[in-house]
Coordinates of C-alpha atoms and ligand atoms in Angstrom, one line a residue:
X343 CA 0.0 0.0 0.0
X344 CA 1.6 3.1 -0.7
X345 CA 1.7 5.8 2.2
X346 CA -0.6 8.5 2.1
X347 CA -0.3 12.0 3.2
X348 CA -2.0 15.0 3.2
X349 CA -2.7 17.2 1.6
X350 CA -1.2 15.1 -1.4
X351 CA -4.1 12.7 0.0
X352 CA -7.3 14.5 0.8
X353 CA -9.7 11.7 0.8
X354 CA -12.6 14.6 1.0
X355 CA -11.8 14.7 -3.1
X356 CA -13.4 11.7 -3.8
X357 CA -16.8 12.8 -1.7
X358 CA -17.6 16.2 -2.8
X359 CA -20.3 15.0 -5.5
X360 CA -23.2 12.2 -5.7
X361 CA -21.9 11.5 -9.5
X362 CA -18.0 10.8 -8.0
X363 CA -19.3 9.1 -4.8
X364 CA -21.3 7.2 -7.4
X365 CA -18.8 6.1 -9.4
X366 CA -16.1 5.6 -6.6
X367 CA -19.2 3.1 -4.7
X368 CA -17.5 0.0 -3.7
X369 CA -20.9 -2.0 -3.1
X370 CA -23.9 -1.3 -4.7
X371 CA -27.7 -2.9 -4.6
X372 CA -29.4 -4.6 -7.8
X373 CA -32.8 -5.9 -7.8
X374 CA -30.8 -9.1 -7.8
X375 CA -29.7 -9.1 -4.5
X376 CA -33.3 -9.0 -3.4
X377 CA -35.0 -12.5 -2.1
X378 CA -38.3 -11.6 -0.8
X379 CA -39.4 -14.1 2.1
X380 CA -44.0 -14.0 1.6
X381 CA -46.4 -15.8 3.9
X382 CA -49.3 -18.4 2.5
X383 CA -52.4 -19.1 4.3
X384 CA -55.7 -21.2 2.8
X385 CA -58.5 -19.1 1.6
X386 CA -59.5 -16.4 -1.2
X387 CA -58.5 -12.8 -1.5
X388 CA -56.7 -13.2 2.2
X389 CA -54.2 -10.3 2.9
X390 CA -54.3 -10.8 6.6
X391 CA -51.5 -8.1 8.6
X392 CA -49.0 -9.3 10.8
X393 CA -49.4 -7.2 13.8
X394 CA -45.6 -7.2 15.0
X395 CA -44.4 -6.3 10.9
X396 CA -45.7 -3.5 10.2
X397 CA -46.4 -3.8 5.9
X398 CA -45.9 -7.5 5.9
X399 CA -49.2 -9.9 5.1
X400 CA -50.4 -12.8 5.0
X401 CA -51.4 -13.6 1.7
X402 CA -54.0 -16.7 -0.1
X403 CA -52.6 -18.9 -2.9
X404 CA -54.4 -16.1 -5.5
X405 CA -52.7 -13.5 -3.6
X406 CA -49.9 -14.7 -3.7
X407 CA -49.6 -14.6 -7.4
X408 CA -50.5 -10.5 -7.4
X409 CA -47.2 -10.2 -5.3
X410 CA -45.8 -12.6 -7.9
X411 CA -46.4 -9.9 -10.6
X412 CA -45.2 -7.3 -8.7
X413 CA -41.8 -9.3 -8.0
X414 CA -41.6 -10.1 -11.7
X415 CA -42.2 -6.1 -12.5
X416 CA -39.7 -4.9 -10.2
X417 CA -37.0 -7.2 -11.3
X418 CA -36.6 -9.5 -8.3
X419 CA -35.4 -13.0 -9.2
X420 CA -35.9 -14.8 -6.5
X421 CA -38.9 -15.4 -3.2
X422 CA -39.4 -17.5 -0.4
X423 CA -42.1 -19.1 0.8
X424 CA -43.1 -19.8 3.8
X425 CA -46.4 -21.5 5.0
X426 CA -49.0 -20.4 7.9
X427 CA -50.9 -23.8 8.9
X428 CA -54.6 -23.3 10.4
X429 CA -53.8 -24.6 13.8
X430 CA -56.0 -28.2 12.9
X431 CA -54.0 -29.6 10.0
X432 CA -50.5 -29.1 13.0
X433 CA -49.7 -32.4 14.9
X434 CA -46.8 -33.6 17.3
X435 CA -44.8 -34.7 14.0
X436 CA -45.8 -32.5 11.6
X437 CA -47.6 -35.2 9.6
X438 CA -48.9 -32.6 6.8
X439 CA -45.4 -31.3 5.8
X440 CA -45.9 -34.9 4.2
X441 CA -48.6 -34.4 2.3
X442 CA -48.1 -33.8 -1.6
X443 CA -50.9 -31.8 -1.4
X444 CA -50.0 -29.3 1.5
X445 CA -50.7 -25.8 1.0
X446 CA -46.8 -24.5 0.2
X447 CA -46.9 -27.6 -2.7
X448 CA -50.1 -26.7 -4.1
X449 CA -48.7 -22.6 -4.3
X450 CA -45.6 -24.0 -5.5
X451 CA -47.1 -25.4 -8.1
X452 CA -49.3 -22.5 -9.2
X453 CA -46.3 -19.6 -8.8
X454 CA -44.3 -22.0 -10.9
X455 CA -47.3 -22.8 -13.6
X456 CA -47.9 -18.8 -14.1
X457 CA -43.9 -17.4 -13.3
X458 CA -41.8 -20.0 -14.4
X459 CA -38.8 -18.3 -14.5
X460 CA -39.0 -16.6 -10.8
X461 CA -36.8 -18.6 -8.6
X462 CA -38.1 -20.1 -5.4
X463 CA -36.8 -20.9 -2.0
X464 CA -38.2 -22.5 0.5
X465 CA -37.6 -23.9 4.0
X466 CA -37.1 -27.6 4.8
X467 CA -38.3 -27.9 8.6
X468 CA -40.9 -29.0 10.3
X469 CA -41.6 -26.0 12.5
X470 CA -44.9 -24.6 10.3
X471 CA -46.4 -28.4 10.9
X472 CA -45.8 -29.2 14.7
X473 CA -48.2 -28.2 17.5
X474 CA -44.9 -27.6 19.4
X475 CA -42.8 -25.3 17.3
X476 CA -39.9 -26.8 17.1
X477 CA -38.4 -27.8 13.8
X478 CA -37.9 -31.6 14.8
X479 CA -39.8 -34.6 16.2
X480 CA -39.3 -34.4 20.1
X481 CA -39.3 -37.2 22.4
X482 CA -39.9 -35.3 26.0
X483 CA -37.4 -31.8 25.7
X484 CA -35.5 -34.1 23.0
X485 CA -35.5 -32.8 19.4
X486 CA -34.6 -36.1 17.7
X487 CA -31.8 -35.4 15.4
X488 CA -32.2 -38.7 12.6
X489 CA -35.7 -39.6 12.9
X490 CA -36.0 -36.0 12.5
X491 CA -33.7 -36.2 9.0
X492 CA -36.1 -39.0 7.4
X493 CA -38.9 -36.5 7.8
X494 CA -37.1 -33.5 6.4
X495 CA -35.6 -35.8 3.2
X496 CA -39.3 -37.0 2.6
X497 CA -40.3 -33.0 2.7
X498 CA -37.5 -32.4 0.6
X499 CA -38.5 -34.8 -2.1
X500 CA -42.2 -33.2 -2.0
X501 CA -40.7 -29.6 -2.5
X502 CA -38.7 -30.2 -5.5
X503 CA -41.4 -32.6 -7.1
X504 CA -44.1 -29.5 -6.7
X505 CA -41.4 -27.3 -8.2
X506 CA -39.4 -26.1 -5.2
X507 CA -36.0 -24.7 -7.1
X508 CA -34.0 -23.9 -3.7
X509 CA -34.4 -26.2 -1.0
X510 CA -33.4 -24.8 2.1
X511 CA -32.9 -26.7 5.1
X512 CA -33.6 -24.6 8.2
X513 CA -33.5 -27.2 11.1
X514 CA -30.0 -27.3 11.8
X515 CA -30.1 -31.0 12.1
X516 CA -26.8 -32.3 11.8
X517 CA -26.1 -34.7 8.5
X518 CA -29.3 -33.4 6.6
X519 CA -27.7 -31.7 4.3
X520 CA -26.1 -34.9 3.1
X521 CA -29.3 -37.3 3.3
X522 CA -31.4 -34.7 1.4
X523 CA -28.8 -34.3 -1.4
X524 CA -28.6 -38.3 -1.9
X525 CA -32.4 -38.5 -1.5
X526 CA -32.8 -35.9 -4.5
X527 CA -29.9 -37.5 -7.0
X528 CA -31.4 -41.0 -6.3
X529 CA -34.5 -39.7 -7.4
X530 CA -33.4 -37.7 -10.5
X531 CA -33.7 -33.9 -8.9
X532 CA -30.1 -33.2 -10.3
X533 CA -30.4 -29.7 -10.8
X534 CA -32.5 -29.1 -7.8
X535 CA -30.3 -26.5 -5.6
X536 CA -29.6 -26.9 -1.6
X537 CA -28.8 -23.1 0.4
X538 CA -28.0 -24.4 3.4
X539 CA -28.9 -22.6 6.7
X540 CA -25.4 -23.5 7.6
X541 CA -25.1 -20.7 10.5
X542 CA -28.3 -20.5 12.1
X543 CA -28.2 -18.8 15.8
X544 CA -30.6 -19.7 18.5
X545 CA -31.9 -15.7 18.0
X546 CA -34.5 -13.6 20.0
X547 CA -34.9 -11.7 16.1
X548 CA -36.8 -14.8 15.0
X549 CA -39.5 -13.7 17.6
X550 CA -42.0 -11.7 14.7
X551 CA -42.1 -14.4 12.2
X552 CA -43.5 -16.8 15.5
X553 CA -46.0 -14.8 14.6
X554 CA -46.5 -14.5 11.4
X555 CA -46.2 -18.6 10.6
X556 CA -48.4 -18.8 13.9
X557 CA -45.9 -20.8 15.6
X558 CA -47.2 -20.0 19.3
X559 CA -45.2 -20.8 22.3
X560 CA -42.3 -23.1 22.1
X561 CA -42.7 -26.4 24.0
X562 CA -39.6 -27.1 26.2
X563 CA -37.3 -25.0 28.4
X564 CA -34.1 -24.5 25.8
X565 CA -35.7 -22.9 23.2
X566 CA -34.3 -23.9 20.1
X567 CA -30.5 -23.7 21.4
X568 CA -30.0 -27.4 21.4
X569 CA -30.1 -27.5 17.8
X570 CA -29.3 -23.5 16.7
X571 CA -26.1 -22.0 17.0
X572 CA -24.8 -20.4 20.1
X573 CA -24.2 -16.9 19.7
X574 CA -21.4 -16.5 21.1
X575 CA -19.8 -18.8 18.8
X576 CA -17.8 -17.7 15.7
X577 CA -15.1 -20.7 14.5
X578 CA -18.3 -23.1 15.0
X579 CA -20.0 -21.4 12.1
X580 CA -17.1 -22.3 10.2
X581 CA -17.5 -26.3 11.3
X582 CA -20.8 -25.6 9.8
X583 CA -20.6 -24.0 6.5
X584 CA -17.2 -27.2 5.7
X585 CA -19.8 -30.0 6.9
X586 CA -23.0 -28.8 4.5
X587 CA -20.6 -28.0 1.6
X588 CA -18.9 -31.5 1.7
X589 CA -22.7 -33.0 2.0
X590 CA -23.6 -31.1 -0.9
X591 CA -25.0 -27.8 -0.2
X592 CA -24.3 -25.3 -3.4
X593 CA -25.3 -22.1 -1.5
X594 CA -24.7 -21.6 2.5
X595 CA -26.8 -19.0 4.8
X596 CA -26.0 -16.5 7.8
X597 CA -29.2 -16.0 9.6
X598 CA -29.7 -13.6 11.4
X599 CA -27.8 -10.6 9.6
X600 CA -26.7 -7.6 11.1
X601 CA -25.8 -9.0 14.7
X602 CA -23.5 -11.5 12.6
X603 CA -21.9 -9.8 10.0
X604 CA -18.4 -10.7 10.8
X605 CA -19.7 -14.3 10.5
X606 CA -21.0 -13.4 6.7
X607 CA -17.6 -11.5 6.0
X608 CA -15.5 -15.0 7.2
X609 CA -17.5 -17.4 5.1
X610 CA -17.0 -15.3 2.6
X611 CA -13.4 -14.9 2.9
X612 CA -12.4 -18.6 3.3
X613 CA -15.5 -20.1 1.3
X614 CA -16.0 -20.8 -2.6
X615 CA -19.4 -20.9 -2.8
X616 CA -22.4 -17.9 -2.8
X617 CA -23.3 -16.7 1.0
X618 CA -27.0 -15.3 1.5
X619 CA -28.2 -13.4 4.7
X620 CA -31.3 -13.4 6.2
X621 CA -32.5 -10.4 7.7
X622 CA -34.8 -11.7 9.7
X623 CA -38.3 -11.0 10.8
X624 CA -37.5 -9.1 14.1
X625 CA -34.7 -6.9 12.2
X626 CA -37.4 -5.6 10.1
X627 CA -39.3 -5.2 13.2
X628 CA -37.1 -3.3 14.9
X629 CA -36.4 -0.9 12.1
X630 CA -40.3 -0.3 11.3
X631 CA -41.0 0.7 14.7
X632 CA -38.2 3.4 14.8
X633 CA -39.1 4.2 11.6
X634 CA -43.2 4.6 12.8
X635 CA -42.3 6.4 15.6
X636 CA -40.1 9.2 13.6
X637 CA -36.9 8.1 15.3
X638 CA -35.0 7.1 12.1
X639 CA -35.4 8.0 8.1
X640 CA -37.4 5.6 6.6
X641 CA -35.4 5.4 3.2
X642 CA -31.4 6.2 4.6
X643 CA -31.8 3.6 7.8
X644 CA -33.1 0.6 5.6
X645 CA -31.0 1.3 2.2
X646 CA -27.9 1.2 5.2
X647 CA -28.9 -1.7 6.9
X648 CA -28.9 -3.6 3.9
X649 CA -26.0 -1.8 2.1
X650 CA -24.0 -3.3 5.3
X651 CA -24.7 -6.9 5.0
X652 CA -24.0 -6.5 1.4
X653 CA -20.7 -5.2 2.1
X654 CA -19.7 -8.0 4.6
X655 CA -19.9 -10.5 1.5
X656 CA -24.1 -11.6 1.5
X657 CA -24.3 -12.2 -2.2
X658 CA -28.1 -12.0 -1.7
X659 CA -30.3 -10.9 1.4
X660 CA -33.6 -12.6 2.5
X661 CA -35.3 -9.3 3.4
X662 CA -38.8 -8.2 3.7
X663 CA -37.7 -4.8 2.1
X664 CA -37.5 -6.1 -0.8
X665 CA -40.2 -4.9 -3.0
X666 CA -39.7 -1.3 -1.2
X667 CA -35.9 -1.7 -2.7
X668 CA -36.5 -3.1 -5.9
X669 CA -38.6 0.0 -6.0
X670 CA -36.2 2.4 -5.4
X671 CA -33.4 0.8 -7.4
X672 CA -35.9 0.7 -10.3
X673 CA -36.7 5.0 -9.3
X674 CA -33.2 5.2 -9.2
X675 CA -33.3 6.5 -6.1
X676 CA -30.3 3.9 -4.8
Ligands
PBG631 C1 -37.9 -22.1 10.6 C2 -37.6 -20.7 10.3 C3 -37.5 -19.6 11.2 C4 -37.2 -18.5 10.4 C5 -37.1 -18.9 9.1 N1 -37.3 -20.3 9.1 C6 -37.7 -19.5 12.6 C7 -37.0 -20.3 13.6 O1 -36.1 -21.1 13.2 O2 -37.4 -20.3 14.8 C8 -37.1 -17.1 10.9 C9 -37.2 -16.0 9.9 C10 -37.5 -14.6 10.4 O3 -37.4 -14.4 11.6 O4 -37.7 -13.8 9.6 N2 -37.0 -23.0 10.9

């Protein structure tokens, strides 16, 4: 690096305009980057709010495909969907995440039949089925780790025959990554991609999308922290991300994303393969309600938030913002 001085050096140059800051950007947003996470329910022209996310719904199959259009018209490549069960068809083993004919196949099959070409991603974990919450079958406080994994690599299968594109394994059971990517080669989903929750925290930011998927209170005493990561721990996410890519994952995921950046920014750095971030439920949360309440800019504190996980290496963000920052880019506003 060669030394700098001033005033040879006065790094104020290159900030004076928007056209040089523009040009001197070293990250910058495309529609792209954008993967925006949208809730199913049952029904007909259902847009149900989420109390605790403020502009987030609910939305029925039909709905669903509105927000489709509007993805498709704003240039975003990629959604995830995610399930809200009525509280009926949710047992102790989540039993209906094994039926071909659950409600995130049967909108699987219509966004695919109407968008082909609009990626999806969606979760493999059994959280949205079970009357208890957790992502596994329990035995007492248990969270059975293999009996668990022939559940999630039957789900699997049922995803990518409805049309699923990105499975995502969210459970953080260890081998599934593995057992799911055999499961789909033995049964000819070659192409079908795995992004890997790889460093999933045990996080109180999760709390909103309880919500949303109607998860209610968690059975148990741990929480999810005998199955999430600790967050405290940094070289264990590593572990993590080198287990799921020698099982077979082509894509690996931080979640949540601003309180572990420096976890995106060392995958990055020592990993081959494409890093998204989620930034999850209760980060948008906690913006909108500083936002509502006049304490921070709408348009500055969100374009930064994300801006920032973009920087620490996220090659794409799960982020409710999505359509509000596909919008902008599109204004040219970003
Ligand atoms: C389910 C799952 C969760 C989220 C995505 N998939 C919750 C959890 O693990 O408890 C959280 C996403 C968000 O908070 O926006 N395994």
């Amino acid at each position: 690096m060669t030394p700098r001085q001033f005033p040879a050096t006065r790094l104020r140059r290159l900030r004076r305009t928007p056209a040089i800051r523009s040009v001197v950007a070293e990250t910058n947003l495309h529609q792209s980057d954008l993967i925006w996470p949208l809730f199913v329910i049952e029904g007909d022209n259902l847009k149900q709010p989420i109390g605790s996310m403020p502009g987030v719904f609910r939305y029925s199959i039909d709905q669903i495909l509105r927000q489709c259009e509007t993805a498709v018209l704003l240039g975003i490549q990629m959604i995830a969907l995610f399930p809200k069960l009525e509280s009926d068809k949710k047992d102790a083993v989540g039993s209906d995440a094994l039926n071909p004919n659950t409600l995130i196949c049967r909108c699987l099959k219509e966004v695919k039949a109407k968008f082909p070409n609009l990626m999806i991603i969606c979760d493999v974990a059994l959280d949205p089925y079970t009357t208890h919450g957790h992502d596994g079958i329990i035995d007492g406080e248990e969270i059975l780790n293999d009996k668990t994994i022939e559940s999630l690599v039957k789900q699997a299968l049922l995803l990518a025959q409805a049309g699923c594109d990105i499975l995502a394994p969210s459970d953080m059971m260890d081998g599934r990554i593995g057992k799911i990517r055999n499961a789909l080669e033995e049964n000819g989903y070659h192409d079908t991609i795995i992004s890997s929750y790889a460093a999933k925290y045990a996080s109180a930011f999760y709390g909103p999308f309880r919500e949303a998927v109607g998860a209610g209170k968690l059975a148990g005493n741990s929480g999810k922290s005998t199955y999430q990561m600790d967050s405290r721990n940094y070289r264990e996410a590593i572990s993590e991300v080198s287990l799921d890519i020698t099982e077979g994952a082509d894509i690996v995921m931080v979640k949540p994303a601003m309180p572990y950046l420096d976890i995106i920014k060392e995958i990055n750095n020592r990993f081959d393969i494409p890093c998204f971030a989620y930034q999850v439920s209760g980060e948008y949360s906690m913006l909108m309600a500083a936002i509502e309440n006049g304490w921070l800019s709408e348009d500055a504190a969100i374009t930064e938030a994300i801006l920032g996980i973009k920087r620490a290496g996220a090659c794409a963000i799960l982020t409710y913002f999505a359509p509000l920052i596909a919008q902008k880019i599109q204004d040219g506003q970003i």
